[in-house]
Coordinates of C-alpha atoms in Angstrom, one line a residue:
Chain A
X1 CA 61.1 10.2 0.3
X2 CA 59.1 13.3 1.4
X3 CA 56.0 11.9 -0.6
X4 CA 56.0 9.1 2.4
X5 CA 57.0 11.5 5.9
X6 CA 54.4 13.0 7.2
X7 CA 55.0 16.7 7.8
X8 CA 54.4 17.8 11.0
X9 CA 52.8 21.1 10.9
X10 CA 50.5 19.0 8.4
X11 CA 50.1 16.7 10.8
X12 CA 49.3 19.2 13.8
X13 CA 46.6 21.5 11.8
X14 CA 44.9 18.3 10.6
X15 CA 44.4 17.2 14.1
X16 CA 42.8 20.8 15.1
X17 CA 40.9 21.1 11.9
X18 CA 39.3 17.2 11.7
X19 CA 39.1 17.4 15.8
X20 CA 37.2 20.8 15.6
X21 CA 35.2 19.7 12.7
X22 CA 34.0 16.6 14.3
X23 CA 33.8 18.5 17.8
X24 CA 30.9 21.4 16.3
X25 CA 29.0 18.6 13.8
X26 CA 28.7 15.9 17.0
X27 CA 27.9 18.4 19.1
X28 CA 25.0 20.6 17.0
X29 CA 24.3 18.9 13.6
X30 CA 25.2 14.8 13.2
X31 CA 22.8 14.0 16.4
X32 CA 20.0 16.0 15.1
X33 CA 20.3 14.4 11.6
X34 CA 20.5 11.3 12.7
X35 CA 17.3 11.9 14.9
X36 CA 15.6 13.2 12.0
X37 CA 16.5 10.8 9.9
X38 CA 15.6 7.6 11.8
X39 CA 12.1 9.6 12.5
X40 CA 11.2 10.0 9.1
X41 CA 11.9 6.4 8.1
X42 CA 10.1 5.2 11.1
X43 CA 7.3 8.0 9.7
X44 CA 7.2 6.4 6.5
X45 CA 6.9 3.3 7.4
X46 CA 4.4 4.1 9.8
X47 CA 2.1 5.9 7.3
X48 CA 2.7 3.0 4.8
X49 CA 1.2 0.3 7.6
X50 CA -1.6 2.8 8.1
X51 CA -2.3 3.3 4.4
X52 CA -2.4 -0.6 4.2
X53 CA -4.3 -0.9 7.0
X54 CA -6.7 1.9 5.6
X55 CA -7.3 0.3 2.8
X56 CA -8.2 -3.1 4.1
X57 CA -10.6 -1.7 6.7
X58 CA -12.1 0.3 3.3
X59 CA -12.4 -2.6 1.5
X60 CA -13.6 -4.3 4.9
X61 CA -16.3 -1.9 4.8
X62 CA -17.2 -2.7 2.0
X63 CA -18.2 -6.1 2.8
X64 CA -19.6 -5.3 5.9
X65 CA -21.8 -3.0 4.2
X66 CA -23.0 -5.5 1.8
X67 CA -23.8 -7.9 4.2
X68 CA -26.0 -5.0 6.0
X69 CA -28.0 -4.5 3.0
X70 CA -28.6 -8.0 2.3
X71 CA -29.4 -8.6 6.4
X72 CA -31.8 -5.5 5.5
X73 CA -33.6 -7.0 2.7
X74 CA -33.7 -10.1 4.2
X75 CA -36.0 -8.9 7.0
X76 CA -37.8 -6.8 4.7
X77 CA -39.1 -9.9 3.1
X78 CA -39.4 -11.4 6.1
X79 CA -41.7 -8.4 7.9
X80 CA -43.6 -8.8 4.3
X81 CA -44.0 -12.2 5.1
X82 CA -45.3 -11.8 8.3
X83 CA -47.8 -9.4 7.1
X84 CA -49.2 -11.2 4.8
X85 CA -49.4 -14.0 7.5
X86 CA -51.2 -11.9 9.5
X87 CA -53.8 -10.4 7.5
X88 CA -54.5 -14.0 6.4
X89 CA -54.8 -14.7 10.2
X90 CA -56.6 -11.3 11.0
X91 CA -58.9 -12.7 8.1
X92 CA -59.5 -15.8 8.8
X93 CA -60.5 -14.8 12.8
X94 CA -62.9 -12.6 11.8
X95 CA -64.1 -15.1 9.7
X96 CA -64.4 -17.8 12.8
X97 CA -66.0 -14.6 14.9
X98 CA -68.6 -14.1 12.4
X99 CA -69.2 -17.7 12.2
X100 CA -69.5 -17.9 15.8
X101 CA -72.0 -14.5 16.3
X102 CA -73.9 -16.2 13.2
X103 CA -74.6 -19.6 15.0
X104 CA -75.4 -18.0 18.2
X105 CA -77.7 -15.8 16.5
X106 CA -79.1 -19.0 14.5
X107 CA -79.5 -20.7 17.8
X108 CA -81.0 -18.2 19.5
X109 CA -83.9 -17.8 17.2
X110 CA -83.8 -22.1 16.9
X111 CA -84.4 -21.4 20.5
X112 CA -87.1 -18.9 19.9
X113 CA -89.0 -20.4 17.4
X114 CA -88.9 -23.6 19.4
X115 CA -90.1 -22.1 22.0
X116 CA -93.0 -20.6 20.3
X117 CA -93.7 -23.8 18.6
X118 CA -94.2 -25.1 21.8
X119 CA -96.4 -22.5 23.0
X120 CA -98.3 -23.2 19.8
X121 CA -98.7 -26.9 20.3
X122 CA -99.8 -26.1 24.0
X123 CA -102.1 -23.4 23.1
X124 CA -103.0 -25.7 20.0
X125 CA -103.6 -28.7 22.1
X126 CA -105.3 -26.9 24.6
X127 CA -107.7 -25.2 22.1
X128 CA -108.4 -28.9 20.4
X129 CA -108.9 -30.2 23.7
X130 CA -111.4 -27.4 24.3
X131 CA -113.2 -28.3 20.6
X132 CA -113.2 -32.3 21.9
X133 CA -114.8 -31.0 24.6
X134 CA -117.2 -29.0 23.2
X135 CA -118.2 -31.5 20.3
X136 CA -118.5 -34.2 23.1
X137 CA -120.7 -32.5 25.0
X138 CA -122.6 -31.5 22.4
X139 CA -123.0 -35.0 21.4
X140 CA -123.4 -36.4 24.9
X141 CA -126.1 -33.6 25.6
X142 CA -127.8 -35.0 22.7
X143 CA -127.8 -38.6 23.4
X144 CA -126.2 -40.0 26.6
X145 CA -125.6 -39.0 29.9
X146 CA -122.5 -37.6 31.3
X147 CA -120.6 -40.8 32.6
X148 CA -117.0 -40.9 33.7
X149 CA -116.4 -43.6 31.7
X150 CA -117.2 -41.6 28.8
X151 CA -114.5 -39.0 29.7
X152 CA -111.8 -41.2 30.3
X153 CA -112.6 -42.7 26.7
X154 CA -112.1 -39.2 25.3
X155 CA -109.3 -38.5 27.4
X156 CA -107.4 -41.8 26.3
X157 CA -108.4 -40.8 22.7
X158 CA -106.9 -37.6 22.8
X159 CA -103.7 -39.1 24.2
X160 CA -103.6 -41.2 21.5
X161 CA -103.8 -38.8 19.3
X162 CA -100.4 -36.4 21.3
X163 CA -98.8 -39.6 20.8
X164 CA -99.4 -39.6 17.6
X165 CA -98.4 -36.1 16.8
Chain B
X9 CA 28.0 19.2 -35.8
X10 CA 30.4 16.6 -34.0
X11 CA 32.8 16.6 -36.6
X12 CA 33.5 20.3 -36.4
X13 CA 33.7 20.1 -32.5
X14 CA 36.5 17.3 -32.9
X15 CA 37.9 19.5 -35.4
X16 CA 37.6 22.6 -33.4
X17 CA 39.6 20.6 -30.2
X18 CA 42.3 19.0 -32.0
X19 CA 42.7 22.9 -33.4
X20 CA 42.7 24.0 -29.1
X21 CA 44.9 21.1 -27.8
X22 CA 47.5 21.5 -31.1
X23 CA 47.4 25.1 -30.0
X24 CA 48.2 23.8 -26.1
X25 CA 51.1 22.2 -27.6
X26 CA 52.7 24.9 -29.3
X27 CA 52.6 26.9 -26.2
X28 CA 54.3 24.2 -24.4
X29 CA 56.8 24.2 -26.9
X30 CA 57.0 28.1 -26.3
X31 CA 57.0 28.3 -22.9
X32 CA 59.7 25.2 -22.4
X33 CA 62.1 27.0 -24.8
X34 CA 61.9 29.7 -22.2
X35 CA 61.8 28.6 -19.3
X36 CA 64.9 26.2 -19.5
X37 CA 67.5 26.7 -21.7
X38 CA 68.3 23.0 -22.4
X39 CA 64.3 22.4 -23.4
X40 CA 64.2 18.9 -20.8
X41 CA 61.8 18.9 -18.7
X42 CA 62.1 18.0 -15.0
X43 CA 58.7 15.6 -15.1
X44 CA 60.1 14.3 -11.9
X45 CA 60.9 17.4 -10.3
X46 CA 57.1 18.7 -11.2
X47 CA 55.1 15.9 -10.5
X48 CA 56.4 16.0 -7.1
X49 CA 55.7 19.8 -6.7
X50 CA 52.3 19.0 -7.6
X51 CA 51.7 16.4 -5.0
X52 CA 53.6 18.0 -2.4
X53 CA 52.8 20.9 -0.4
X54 CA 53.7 24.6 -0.9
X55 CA 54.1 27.7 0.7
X56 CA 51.3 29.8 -1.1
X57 CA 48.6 29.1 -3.7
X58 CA 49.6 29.2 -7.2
X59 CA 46.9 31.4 -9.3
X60 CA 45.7 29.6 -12.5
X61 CA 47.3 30.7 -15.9
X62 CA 50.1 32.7 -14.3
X63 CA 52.7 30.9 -12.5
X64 CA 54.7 33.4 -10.9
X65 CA 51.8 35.2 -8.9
X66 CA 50.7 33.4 -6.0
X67 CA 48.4 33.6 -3.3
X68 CA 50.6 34.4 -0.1
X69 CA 50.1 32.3 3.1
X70 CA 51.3 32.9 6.3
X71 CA 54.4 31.3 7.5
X72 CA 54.5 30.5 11.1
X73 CA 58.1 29.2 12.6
X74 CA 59.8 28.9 15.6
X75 CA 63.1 29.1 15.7
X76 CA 65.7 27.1 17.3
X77 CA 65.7 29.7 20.5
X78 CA 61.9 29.3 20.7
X79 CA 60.8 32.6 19.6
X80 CA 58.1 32.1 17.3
X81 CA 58.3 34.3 13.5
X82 CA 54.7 34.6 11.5
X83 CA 55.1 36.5 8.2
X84 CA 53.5 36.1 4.5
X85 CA 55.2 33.8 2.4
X86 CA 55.2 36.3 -0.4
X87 CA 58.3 37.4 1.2
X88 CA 60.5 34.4 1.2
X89 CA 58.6 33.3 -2.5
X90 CA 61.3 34.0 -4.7
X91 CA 64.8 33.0 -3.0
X92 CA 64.7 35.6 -0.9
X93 CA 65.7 35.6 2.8
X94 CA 63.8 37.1 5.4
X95 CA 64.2 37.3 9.6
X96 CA 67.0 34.0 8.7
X97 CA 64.4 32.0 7.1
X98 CA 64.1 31.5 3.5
X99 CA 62.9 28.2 1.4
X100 CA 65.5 25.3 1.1
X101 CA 66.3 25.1 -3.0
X102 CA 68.4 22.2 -2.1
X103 CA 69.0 19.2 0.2
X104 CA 67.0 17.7 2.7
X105 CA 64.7 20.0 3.2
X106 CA 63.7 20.9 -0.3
X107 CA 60.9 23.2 -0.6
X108 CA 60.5 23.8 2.8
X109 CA 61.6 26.7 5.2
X110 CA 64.2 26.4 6.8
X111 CA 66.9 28.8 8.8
X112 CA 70.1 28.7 9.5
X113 CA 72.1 28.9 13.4
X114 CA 76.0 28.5 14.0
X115 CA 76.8 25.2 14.7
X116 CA 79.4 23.6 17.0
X117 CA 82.3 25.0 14.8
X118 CA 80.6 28.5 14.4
X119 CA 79.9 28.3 11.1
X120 CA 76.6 28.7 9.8
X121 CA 74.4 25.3 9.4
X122 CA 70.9 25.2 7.8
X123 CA 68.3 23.9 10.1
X124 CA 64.2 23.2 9.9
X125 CA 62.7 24.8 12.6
X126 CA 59.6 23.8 14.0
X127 CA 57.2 24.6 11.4
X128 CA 52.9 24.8 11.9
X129 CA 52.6 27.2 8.5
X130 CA 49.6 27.7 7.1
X131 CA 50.4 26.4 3.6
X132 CA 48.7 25.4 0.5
X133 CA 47.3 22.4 2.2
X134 CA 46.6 23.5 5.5
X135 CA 44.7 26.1 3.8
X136 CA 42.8 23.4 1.7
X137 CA 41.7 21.9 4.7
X138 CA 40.4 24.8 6.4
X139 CA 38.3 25.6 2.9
X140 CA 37.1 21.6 2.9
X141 CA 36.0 21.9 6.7
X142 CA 34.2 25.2 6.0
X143 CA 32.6 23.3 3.1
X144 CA 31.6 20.3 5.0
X145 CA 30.1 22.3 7.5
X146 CA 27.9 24.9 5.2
X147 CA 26.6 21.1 3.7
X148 CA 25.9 19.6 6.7
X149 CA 24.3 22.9 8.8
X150 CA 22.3 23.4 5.6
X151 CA 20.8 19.6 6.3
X152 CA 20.2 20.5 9.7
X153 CA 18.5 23.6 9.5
X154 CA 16.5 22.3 6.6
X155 CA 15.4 20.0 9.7
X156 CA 14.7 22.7 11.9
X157 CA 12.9 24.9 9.6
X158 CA 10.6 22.1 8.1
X159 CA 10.6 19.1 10.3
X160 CA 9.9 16.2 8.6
X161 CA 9.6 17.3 5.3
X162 CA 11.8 15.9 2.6
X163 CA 15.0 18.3 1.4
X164 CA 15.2 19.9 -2.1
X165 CA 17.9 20.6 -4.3
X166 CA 21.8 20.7 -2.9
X167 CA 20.3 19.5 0.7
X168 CA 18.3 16.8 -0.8
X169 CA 21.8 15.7 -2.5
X170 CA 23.6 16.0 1.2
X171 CA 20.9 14.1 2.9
X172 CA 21.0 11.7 0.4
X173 CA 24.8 11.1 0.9
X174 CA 24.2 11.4 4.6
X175 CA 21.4 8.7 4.7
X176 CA 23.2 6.3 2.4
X177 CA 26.2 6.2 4.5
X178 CA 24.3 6.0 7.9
X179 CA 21.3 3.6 6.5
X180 CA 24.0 1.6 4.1
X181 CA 26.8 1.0 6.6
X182 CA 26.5 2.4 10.2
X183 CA 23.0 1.3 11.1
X184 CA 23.5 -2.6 9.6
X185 CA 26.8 -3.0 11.1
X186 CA 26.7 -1.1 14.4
X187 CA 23.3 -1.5 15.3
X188 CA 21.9 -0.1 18.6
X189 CA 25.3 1.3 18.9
X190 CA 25.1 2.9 16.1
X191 CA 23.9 6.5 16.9
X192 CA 26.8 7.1 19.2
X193 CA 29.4 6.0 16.6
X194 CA 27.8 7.9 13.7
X195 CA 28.7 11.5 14.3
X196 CA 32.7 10.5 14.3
X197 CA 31.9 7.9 10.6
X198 CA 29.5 10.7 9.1
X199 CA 32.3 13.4 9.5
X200 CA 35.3 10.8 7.9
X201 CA 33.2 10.2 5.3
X202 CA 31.6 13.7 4.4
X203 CA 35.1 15.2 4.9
X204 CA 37.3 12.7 3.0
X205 CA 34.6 13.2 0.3
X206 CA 35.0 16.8 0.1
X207 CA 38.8 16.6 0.4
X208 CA 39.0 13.9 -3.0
X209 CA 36.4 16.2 -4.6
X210 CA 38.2 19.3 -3.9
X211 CA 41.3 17.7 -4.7
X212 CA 40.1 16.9 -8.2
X213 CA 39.3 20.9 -9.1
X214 CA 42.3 22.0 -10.5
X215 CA 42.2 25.9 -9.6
X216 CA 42.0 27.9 -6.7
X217 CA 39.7 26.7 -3.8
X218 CA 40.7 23.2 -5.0
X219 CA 43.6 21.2 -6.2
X220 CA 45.4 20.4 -3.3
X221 CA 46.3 17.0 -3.0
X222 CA 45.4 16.5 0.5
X223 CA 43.9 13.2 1.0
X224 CA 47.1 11.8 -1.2
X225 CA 49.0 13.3 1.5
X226 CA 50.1 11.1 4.4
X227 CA 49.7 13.1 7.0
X228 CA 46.2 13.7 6.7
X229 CA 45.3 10.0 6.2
X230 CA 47.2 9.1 8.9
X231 CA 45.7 11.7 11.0
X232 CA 42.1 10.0 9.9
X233 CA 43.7 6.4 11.1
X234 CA 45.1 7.2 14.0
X235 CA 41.5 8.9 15.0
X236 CA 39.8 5.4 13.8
X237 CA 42.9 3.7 15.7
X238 CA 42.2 5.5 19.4
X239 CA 38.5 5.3 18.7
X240 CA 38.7 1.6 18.4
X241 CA 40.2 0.7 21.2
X242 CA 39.2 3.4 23.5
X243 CA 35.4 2.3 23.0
X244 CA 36.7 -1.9 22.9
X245 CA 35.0 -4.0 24.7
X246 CA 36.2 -6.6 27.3
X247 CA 35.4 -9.5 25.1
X248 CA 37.9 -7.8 22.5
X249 CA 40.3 -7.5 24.4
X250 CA 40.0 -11.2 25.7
X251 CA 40.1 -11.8 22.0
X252 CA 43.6 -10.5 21.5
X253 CA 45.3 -11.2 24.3
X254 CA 43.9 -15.1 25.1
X255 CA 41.8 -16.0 21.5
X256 CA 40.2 -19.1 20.9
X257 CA 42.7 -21.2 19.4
X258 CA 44.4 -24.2 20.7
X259 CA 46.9 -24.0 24.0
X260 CA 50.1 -24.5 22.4
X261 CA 48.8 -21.5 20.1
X262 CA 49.3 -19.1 23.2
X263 CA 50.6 -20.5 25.9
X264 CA 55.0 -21.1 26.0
X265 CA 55.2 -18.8 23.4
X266 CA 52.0 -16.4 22.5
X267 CA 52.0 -16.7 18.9
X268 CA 48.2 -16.0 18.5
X269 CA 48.4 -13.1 20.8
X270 CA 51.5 -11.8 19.3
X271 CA 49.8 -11.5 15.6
X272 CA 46.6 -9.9 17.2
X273 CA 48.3 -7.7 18.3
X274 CA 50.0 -6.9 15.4
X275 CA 46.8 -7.0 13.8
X276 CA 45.3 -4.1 16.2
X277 CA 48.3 -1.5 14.1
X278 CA 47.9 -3.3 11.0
X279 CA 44.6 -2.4 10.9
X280 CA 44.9 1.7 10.6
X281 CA 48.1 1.4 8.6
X282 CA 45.7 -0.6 6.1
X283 CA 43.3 2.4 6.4
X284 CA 46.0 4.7 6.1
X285 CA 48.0 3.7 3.2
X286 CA 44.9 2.8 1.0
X287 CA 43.4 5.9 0.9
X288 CA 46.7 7.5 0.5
X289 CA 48.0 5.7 -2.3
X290 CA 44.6 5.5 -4.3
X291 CA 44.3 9.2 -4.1
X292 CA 48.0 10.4 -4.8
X293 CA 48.0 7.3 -7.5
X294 CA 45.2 9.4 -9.1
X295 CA 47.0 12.7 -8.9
X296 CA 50.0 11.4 -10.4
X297 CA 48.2 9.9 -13.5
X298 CA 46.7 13.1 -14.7
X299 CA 49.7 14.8 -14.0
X300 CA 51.9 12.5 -16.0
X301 CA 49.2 12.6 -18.7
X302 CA 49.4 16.1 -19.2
X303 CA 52.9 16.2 -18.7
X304 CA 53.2 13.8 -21.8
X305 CA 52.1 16.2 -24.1
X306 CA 55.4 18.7 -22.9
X307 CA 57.6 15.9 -23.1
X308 CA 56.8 15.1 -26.5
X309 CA 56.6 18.2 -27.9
X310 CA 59.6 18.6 -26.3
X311 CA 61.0 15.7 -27.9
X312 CA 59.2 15.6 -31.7
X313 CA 58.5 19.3 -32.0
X314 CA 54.9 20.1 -32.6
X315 CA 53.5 17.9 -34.4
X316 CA 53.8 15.0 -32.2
X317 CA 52.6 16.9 -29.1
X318 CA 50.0 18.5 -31.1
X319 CA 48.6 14.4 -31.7
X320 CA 49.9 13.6 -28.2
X321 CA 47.8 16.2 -26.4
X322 CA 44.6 14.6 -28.2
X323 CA 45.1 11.7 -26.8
X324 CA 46.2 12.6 -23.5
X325 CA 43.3 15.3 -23.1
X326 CA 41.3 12.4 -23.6
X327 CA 42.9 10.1 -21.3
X328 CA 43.2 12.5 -18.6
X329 CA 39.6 13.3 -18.9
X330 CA 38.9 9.7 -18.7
X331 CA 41.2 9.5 -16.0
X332 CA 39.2 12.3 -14.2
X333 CA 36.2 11.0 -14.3
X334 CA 37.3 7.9 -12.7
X335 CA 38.8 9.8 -9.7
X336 CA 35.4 10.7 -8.6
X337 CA 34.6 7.9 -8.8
X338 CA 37.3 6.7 -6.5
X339 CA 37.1 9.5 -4.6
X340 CA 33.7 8.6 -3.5
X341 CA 34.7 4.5 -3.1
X342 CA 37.6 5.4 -1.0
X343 CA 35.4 7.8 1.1
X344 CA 33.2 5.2 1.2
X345 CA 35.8 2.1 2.0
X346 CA 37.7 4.2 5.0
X347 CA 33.8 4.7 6.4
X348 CA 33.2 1.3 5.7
X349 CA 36.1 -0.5 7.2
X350 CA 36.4 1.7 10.1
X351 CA 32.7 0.9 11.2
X352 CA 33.9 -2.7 10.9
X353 CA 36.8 -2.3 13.1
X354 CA 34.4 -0.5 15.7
X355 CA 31.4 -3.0 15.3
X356 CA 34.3 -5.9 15.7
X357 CA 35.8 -4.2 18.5
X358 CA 32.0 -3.9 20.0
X359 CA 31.4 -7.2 20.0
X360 CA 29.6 -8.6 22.9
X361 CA 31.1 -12.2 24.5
X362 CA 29.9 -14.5 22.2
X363 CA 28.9 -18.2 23.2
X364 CA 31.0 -20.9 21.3
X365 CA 30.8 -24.4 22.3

């Protein structure tokens, strides 16, 4: 049946044609498709890893600016803290210094006044000896002579007396 | 509104039968139609392309011959169209050779004897294929300058629809079976498949750049198989071979008497033929259909006057559309299966030694 034998001439031009056809599409266009093709899918799937990975370092960011801000305002309250400390402290030593400066002061003038009480009692002792002395000797001038004995009495009177004091 | 189109079809198609009526009454005498006579014209091939509406005008193609002292004759096949004889070679109404070109040289007894000469014309089909490859390659040169032109940008419109065929094809079938091989494969599976598309496509028009009934014509399909065929084994690895000639099965499978070997063998023909006659038969099984479907409304009008073709052509109009619409869908499934099954055959005959144990 002629349906079912290939004609030759068919047979011939179909080999030039298809062989030709294939020939200038492998040689110029199927490669550079192909290229193109597997380029842009790799493309695509690249920028949809990168978009991903965008989005997570974004949302990354996020967090890692949140926990800045709460580092922040935790030393904030910390460096308040501190201050607060400190003026207490600053307070508190210039309290002690004062304290100090007043005692020394206070001592000093303990010092002083002790010192001139001293010089008083010397002075004072001195003059009352003087007095003794005087009223003595105006008694003794009046009735008795001048006798050792009678000094040391008045001397061991007067002693009595310091001890006394 | 679609009552009156029914209406207004029923009115065309009646209208179709009528002229078929006319036109049968006087064209042939007897009023029977030769179905088989014209379903075969229309699958076969012709010398010149029939213009639609007007049967006896055709496009003229040339005729290239040689004769049976070698000398080779090219002339226009408007010359030999109608019977006529011209330089000893005129068209074969008869015999053998029906419908083809044939001359005639003295034989042993000196009388005249009709011979075929050797016969490369460019006819109705060779001509289709030449329209299908310039096609194919205005599609595909369209992709690739798109490419050029705008790098990695996606295509628009009629390339968007070419890439999209393209990628399917390549991403669907030639990159999952072939794998790393698969870019030096693809430029010889892309073309099958974009040119048996366009061929089944083309094939479906039914007026001038279409309508030939190429890829339901043996000798292109066998071209396509043999090309799979050399392909195959040309590129076959050691391991297939290994596989054919001394296969895994048990001794007595191969060894007096190579039973195994002999059926792989086989199998390494069988294979093409497969490739061959499927495409072949599903595309010229299409043809045939709508042909016969149409030609059912001539043979009943021929048979029950006008009124029964007038309610035959209804229903074969819609049958034949129905039956048209499937054929593009075959014709993209048998593109699609010859691509398919000829990666196979290449990825199996690929295969690297594998390790059984």
């Amino acid at each position: 049946m002629e349906l079912f034998t290939p004609e030759f001439g068919l047979v011939f031009w179909m080999f030039v044609v298809f062989a030709l056809l294939f020939f200038l599409l492998a040689k110029y266009a199927w490669p550079f498709i192909v290229k193109s093709l597997e380029e842009r899918a790799e493309m695509i799937d690249k920028g949809v890893l990168y978009a991903k990975e965008a989005k997570e370092q974004l949302d990354n960011s996020k967090a890692e600016a949140e926990k800045y801000i709460a580092e922040a305002q935790m030393k904030q309250a910390e460096i308040l803290r501190e201050a607060a400390k400190m003026k207490s402290q600053i307070i508190e030593d210039a309290k002690a210094a004062a304290t100090v400066e007043a005692k020394k002061v206070m001592d000093a003038a303990k010092l002083a006044i002790e010192q001139a009480r001293k010089e008083s009692e010397l002075q004072f002792r001195n003059e009352v000896s003087a007095f003794a002395l005087s009223i003595a000797e105006k008694m003794v001038r009046k009735n008795m002579s001048t006798d050792k004995a009678q000094t040391e009495l008045v001397d061991k009177l007067l002693n009595e007396v310091e001890v006394k004091n | 509104m679609k009552k009156i189109l029914t209406i207004l079809l029923t009115a065309i198609l009646s209208l179709t039968a009528f002229s078929a009526k006319a036109s049968g009454g006087e064209g042939e005498e007897s009023g029977k139609i030769d179905t088989k006579a014209i379903i075969f014209e229309h699958l076969g091939d012709r010398y010149g392309w029939e213009v639609p509406f007007c049967h006896h005008l055709s496009i003229p193609l040339p005729i290239i011959v040689r004769d049976y002292e070698g000398s080779w004759h090219v002339f226009s096949s408007s010359r030999v169209q109608h019977g006529e004889e011209f330089e000893g070679f005129y068209i074969a109404s008869e015999g053998d050779h029906h419908g083809k070109v044939v001359g005639s040289k003295p034989g042993t007894d000196g009388a005249m004897v009709e011979y075929r000469p050797l016969d490369i014309s460019i006819t109705k089909n060779v001509a289709a294929l030449i329209i299908c490859a310039l096609v194919v390659m205005l599609c595909i040169f369209s992709v690739k300058r798109w490419y050029a032109k705008h790098g990695m940008k996606a295509p628009r419109k009629w390339t968007a629809f070419i890439e999209l065929v393209v990628e399917f094809v390549y991403m669907g079938v030639i990159r999952p079976t072939l794998g790393a091989k698969a870019p030096k494969f693809a430029p010889y599976l892309l073309t099958v498949f974009i040119f048996i598309l366009t061929m089944n496509l083309l094939g479906l028009i039914v007026i001038f750049p279409g309508g030939a009934n190429l890829t339901g014509n043996i000798a292109v399909t066998m071209v396509l198989a043999l090309f799979t065929f050399f392909i195959t084994n040309i590129f076959g690895s050691k391991h297939y071979w290994k596989d054919i000639f001394w296969p895994e099965v048990p001794l007595w499978l191969k060894f007096p008497i190579p039973i195994m070997p002999m059926i792989e063998v086989f199998g390494i023909f069988t294979k093409p033929a497969a490739l061959m006659v499927r495409l072949f038969a599903n595309m010229m099984g299409g043809h045939m259909i709508v042909i016969v479907l149409t030609l059912l409304i001539f043979i009943f009008a021929a048979l029950g006057g006008i009124a029964v073709g007038a309610g035959t052509s209804v229903v074969s109009v819609a049958f034949s559309l129905f039956m048209l619409l499937l054929d593009t869908l075959v014709s993209f499934i048998q593109a699609f299966v010859f691509t398919m099954l000829s990666t196979l055959f290449i990825s199996l005959a690929q295969a690297p030694a594998e390790h059984h144990e």
